[in-house]
PDB file of C-alpha atoms in Angstrom:
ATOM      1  CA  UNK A   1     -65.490 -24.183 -67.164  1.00 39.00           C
ATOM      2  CA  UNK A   2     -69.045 -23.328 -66.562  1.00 53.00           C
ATOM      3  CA  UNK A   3     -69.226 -19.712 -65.011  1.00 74.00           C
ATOM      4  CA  UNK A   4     -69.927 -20.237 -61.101  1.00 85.00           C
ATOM      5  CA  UNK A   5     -72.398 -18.001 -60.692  1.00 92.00           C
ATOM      6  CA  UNK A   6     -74.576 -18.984 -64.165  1.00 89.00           C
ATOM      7  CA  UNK A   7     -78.147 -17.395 -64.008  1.00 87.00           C
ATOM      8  CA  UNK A   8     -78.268 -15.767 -60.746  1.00 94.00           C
ATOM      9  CA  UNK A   9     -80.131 -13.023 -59.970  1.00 96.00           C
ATOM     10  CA  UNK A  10     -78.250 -10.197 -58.042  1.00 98.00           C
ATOM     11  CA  UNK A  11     -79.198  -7.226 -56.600  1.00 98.00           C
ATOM     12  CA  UNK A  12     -77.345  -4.056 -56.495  1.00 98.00           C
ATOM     13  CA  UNK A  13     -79.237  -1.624 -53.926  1.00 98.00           C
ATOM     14  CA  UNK A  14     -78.219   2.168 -54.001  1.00 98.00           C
ATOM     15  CA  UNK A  15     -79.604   5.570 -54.475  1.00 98.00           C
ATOM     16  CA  UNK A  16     -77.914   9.081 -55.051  1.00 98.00           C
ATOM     17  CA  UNK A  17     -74.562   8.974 -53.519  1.00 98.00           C
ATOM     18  CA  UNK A  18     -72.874   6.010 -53.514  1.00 98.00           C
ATOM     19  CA  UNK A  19     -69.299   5.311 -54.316  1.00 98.00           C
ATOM     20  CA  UNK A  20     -69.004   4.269 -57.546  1.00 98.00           C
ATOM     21  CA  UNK A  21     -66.143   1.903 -57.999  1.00 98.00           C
ATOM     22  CA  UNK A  22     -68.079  -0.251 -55.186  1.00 98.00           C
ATOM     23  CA  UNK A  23     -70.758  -0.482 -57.482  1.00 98.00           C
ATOM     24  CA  UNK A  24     -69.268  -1.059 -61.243  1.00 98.00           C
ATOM     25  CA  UNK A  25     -66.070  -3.169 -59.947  1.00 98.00           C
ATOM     26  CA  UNK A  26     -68.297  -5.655 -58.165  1.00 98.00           C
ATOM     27  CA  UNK A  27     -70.710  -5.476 -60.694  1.00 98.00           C
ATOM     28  CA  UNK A  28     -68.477  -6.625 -63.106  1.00 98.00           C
ATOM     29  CA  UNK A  29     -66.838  -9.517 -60.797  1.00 97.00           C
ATOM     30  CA  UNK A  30     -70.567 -10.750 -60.411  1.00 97.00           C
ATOM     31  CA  UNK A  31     -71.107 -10.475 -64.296  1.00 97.00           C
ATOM     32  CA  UNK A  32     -68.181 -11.976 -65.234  1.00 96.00           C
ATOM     33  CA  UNK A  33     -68.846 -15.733 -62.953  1.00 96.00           C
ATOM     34  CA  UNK A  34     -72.129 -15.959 -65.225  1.00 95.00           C
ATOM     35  CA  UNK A  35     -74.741 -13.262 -62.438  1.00 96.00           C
ATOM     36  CA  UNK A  36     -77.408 -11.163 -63.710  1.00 97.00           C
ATOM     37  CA  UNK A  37     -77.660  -7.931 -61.492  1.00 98.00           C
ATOM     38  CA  UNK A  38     -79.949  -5.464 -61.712  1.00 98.00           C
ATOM     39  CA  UNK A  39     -79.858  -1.984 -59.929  1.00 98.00           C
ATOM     40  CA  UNK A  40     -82.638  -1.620 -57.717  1.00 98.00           C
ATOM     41  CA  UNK A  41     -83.101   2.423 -56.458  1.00 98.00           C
ATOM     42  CA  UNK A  42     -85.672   4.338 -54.864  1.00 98.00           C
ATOM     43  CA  UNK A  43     -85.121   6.798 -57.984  1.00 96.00           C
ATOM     44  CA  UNK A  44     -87.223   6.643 -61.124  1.00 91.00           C
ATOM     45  CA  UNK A  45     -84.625   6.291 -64.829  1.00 94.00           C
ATOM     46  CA  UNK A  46     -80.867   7.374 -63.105  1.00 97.00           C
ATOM     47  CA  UNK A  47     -78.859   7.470 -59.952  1.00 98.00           C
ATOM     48  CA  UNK A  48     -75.858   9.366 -59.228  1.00 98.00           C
ATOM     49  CA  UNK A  49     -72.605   8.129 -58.097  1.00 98.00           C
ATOM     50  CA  UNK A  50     -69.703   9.598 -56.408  1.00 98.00           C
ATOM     51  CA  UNK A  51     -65.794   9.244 -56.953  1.00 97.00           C
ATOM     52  CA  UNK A  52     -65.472  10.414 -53.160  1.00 92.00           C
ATOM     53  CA  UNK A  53     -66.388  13.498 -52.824  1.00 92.00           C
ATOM     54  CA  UNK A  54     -67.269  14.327 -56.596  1.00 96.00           C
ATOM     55  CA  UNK A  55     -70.053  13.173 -59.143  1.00 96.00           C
ATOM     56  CA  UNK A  56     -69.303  10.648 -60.804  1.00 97.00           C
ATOM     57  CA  UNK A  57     -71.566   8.908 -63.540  1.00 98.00           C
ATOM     58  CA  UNK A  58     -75.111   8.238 -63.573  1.00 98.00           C
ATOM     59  CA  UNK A  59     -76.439   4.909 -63.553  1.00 98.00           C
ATOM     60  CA  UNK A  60     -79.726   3.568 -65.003  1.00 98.00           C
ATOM     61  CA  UNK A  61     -81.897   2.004 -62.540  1.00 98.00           C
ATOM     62  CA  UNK A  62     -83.779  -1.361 -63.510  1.00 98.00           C
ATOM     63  CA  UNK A  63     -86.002  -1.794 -60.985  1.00 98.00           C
ATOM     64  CA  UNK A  64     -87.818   0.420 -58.194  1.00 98.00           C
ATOM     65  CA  UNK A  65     -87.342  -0.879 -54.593  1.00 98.00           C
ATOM     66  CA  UNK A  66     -90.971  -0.189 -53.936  1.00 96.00           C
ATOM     67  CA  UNK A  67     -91.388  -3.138 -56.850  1.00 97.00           C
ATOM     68  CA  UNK A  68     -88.480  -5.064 -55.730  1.00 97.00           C
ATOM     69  CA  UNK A  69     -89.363  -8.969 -53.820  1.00 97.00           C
ATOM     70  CA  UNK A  70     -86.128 -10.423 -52.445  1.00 97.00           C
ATOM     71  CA  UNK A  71     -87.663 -13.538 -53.617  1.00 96.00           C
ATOM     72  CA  UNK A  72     -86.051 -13.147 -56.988  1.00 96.00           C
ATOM     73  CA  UNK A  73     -83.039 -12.412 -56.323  1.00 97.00           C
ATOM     74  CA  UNK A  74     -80.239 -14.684 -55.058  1.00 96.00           C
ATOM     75  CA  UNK A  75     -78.326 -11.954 -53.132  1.00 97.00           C
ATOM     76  CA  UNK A  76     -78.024  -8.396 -52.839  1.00 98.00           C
ATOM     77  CA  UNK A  77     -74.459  -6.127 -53.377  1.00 98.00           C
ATOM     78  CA  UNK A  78     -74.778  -3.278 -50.461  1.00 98.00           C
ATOM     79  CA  UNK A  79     -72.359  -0.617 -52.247  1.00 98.00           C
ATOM     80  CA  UNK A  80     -71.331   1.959 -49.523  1.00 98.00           C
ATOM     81  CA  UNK A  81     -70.745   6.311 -50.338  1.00 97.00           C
ATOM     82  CA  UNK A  82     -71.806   8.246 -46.997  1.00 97.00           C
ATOM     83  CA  UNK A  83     -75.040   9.832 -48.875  1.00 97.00           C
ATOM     84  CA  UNK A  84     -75.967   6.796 -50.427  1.00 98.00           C
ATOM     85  CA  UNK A  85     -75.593   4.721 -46.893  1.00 98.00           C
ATOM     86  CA  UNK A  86     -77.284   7.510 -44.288  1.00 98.00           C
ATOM     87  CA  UNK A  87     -80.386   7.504 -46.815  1.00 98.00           C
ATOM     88  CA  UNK A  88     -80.956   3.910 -47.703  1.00 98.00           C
ATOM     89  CA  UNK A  89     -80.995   3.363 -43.643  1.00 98.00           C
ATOM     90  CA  UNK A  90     -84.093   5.166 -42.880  1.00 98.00           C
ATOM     91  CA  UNK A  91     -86.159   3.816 -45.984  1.00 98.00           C
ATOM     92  CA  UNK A  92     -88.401   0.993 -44.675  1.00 98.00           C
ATOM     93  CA  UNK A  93     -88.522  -0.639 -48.125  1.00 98.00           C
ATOM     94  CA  UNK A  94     -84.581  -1.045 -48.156  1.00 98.00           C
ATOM     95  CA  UNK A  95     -84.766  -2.294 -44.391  1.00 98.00           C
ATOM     96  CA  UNK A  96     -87.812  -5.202 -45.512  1.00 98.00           C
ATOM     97  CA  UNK A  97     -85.722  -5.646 -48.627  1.00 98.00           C
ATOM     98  CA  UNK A  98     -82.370  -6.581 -46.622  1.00 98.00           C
ATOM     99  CA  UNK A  99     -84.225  -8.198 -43.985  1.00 98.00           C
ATOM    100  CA  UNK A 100     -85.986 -10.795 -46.228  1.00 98.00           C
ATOM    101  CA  UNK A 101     -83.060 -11.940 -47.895  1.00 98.00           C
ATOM    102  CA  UNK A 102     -81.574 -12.549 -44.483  1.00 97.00           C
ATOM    103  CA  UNK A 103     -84.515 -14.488 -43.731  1.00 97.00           C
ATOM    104  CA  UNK A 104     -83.946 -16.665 -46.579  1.00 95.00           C
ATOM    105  CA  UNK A 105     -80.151 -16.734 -45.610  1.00 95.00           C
ATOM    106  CA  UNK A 106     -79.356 -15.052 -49.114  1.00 96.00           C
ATOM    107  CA  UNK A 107     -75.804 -13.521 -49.097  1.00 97.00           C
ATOM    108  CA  UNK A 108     -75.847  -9.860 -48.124  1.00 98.00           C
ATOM    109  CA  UNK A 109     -72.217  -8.192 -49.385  1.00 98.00           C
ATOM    110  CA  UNK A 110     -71.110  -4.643 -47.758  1.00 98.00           C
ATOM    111  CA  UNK A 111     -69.015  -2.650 -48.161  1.00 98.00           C
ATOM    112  CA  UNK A 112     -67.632   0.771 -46.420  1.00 98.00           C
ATOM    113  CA  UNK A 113     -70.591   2.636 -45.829  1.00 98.00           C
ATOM    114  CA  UNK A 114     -72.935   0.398 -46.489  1.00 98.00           C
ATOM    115  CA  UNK A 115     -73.299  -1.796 -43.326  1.00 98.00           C
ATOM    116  CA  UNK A 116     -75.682   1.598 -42.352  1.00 98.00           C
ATOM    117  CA  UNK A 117     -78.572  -0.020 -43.632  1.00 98.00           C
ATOM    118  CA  UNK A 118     -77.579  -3.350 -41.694  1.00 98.00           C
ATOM    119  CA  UNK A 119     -77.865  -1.408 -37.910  1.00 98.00           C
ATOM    120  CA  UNK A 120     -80.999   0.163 -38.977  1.00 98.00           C
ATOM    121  CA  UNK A 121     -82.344  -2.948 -40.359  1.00 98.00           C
ATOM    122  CA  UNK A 122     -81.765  -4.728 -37.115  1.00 98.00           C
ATOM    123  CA  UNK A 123     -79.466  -7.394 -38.816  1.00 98.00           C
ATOM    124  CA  UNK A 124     -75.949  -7.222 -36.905  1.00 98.00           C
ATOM    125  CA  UNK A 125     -76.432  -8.531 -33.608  1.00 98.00           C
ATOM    126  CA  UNK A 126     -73.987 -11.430 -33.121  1.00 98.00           C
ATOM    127  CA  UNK A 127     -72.698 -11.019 -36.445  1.00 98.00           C
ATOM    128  CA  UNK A 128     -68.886 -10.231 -37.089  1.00 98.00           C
ATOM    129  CA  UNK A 129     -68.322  -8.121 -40.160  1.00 98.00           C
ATOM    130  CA  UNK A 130     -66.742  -5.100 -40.961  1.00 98.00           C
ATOM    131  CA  UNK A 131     -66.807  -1.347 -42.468  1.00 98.00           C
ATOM    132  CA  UNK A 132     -65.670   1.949 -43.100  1.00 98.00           C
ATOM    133  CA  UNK A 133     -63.956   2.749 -39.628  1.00 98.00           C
ATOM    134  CA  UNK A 134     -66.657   5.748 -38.516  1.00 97.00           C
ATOM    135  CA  UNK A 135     -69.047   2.786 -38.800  1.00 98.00           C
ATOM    136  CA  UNK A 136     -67.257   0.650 -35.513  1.00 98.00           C
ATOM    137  CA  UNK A 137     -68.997   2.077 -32.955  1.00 98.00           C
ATOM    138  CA  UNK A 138     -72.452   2.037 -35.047  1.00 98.00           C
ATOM    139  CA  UNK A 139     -72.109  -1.995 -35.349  1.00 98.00           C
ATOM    140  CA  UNK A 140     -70.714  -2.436 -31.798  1.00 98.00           C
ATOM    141  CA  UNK A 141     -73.269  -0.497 -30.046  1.00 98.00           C
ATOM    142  CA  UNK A 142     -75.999  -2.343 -32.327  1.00 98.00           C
ATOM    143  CA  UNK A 143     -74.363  -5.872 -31.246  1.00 98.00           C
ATOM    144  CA  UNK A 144     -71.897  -7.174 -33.652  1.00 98.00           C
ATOM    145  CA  UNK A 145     -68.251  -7.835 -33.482  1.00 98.00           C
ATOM    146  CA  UNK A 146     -66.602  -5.038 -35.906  1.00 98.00           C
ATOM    147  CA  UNK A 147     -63.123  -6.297 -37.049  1.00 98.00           C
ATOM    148  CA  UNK A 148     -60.643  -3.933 -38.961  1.00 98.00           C
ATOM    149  CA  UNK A 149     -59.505  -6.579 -41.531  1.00 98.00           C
ATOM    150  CA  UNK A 150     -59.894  -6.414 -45.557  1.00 98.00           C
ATOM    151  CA  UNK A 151     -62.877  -8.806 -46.112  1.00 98.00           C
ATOM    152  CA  UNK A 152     -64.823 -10.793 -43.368  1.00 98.00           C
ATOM    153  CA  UNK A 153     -67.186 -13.844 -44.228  1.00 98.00           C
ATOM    154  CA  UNK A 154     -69.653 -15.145 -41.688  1.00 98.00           C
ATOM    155  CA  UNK A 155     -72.432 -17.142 -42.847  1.00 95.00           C
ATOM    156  CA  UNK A 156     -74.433 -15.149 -45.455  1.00 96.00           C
ATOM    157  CA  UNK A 157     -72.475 -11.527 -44.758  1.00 98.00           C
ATOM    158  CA  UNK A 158     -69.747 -10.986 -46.525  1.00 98.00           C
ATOM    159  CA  UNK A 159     -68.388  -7.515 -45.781  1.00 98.00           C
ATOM    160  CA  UNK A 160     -65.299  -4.594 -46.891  1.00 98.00           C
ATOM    161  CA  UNK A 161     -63.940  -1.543 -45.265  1.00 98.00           C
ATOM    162  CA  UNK A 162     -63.466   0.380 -48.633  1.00 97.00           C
ATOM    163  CA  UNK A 163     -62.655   0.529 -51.939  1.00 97.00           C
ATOM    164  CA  UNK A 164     -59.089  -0.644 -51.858  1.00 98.00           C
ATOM    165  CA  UNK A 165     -60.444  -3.755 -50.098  1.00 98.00           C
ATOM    166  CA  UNK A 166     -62.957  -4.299 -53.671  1.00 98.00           C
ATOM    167  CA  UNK A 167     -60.237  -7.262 -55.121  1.00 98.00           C
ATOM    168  CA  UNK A 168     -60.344  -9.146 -52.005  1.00 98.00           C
ATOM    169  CA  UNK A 169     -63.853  -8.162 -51.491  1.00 98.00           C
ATOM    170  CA  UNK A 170     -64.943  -9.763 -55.398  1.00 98.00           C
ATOM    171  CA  UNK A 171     -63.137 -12.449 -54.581  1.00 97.00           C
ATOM    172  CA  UNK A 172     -65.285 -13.446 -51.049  1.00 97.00           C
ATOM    173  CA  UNK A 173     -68.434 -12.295 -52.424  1.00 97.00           C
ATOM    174  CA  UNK A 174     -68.311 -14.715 -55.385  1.00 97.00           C
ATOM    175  CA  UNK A 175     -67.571 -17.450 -53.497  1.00 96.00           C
ATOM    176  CA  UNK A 176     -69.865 -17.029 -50.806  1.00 96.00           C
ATOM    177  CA  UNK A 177     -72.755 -16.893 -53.860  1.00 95.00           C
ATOM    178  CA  UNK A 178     -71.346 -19.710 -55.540  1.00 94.00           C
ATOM    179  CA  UNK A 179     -71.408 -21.826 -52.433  1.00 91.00           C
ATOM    180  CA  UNK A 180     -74.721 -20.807 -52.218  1.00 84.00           C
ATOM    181  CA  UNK A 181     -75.648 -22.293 -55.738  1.00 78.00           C
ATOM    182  CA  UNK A 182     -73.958 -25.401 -54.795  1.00 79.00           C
ATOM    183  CA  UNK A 183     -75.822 -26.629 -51.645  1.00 75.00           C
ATOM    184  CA  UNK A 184     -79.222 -25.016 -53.107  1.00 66.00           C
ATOM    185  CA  UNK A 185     -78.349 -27.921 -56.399  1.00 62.00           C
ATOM    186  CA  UNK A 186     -77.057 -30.518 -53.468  1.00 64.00           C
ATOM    187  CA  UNK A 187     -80.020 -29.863 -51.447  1.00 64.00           C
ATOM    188  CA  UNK A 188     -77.897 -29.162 -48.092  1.00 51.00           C
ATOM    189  CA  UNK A 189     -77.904 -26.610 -46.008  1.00 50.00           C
ATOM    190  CA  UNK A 190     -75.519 -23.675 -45.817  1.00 46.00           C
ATOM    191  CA  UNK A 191     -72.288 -23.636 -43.763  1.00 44.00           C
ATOM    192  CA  UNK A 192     -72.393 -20.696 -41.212  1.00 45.00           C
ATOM    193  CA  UNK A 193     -68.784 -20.884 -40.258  1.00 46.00           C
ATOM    194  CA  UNK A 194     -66.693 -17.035 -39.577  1.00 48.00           C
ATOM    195  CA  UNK A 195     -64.008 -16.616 -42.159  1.00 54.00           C
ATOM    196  CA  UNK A 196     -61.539 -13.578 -42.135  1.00 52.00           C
ATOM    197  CA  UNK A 197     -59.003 -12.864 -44.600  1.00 53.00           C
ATOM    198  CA  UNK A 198     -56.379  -9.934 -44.766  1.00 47.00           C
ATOM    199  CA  UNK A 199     -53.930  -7.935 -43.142  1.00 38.00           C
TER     200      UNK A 199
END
């Protein structure tokens, strides 16, 4: 069987503080369908992650965000970490960044934290997703529909609460991508249907 996600380009945007199984586990998920990722940071060589609240490993960063064009990239991985999240919403660049590959309806997957850099980027209204639970009231007042369930799909989002959500979250995010492949090679559009799975 041909990997489902063969050749595409994923994005993986952090900086210093972000939970690190939300980065490596999905990271490898994406790997192993067939993706290329690349870590995009606004830090030059390494970025830090967290296991909670301690540092965890550092992480070589592939490409700037000031050099990054969501043009060439498929979709983008949104890992979450409270530092990582509060700074990566007030950075313009990350806001464009996001905000072009919704444009392009590219899949955007969140997780915990990381739906931040969605409010500030102006990207939830009408959407139904969900988060780490501090984050409700952020995404309601900004116009979405916050749900407290393990992995929520709706048209291009695909979004987590936290990292014991990362199997079921893998498991929605490659799909979502892979669907994505498939009407890009049928030459149809994409399905923007609301899909929630969980407890």
């Amino acid at each position: 069987m041909d990997p489902a996600l063969n050749g595409m380009n994923i994005a993986i945007l952090v900086t210093d503080g972000f939970e690190q199984s939300e980065l490596t586990e999905p990271k490898k998920a994406l790997e192993a369908a067939g993706a290329l990722t690349r870590i995009v940071s606004d830090k030059f060589d390494k970025v830090q992650g967290m296991n909670h609240d301690q540092p965890g490993d550092k992480f070589t960063v592939d490409l700037l965000l000031r050099e990054a064009d969501a043009k060439s990239f498929d979709a983008v991985l949104l890992p979450g970490g409270k530092v990582n999240a509060a700074a990566l919403r007030e950075m313009g660049e990350a806001q464009r960044f996001v905000q072009n590959m919704d444009e392009d309806n590219k899949p955007i997957a969140v997780i915990c934290h990381g739906g931040w850099l969605l409010v500030s980027a102006g990207l939830v209204e009408g959407r139904t997703m969900t988060s780490f639970p501090a984050l409700e009231q952020d995404i309601r007042s900004a116009g979405g529909n916050w749900v407290d369930q393990e992995v929520v799909v709706d048209g291009n989002l695909v979004s987590s609460r936290t990292p014991e959500d990362i199997p079921a979250f893998n498991e929605k995010m490659v799909d979502v991508i892979a669907h994505r492949l498939q009407s890009h090679l049928r030459g149809t559009g994409d399905d923007h249907a609301v899909g929630i799975a969980g407890s």
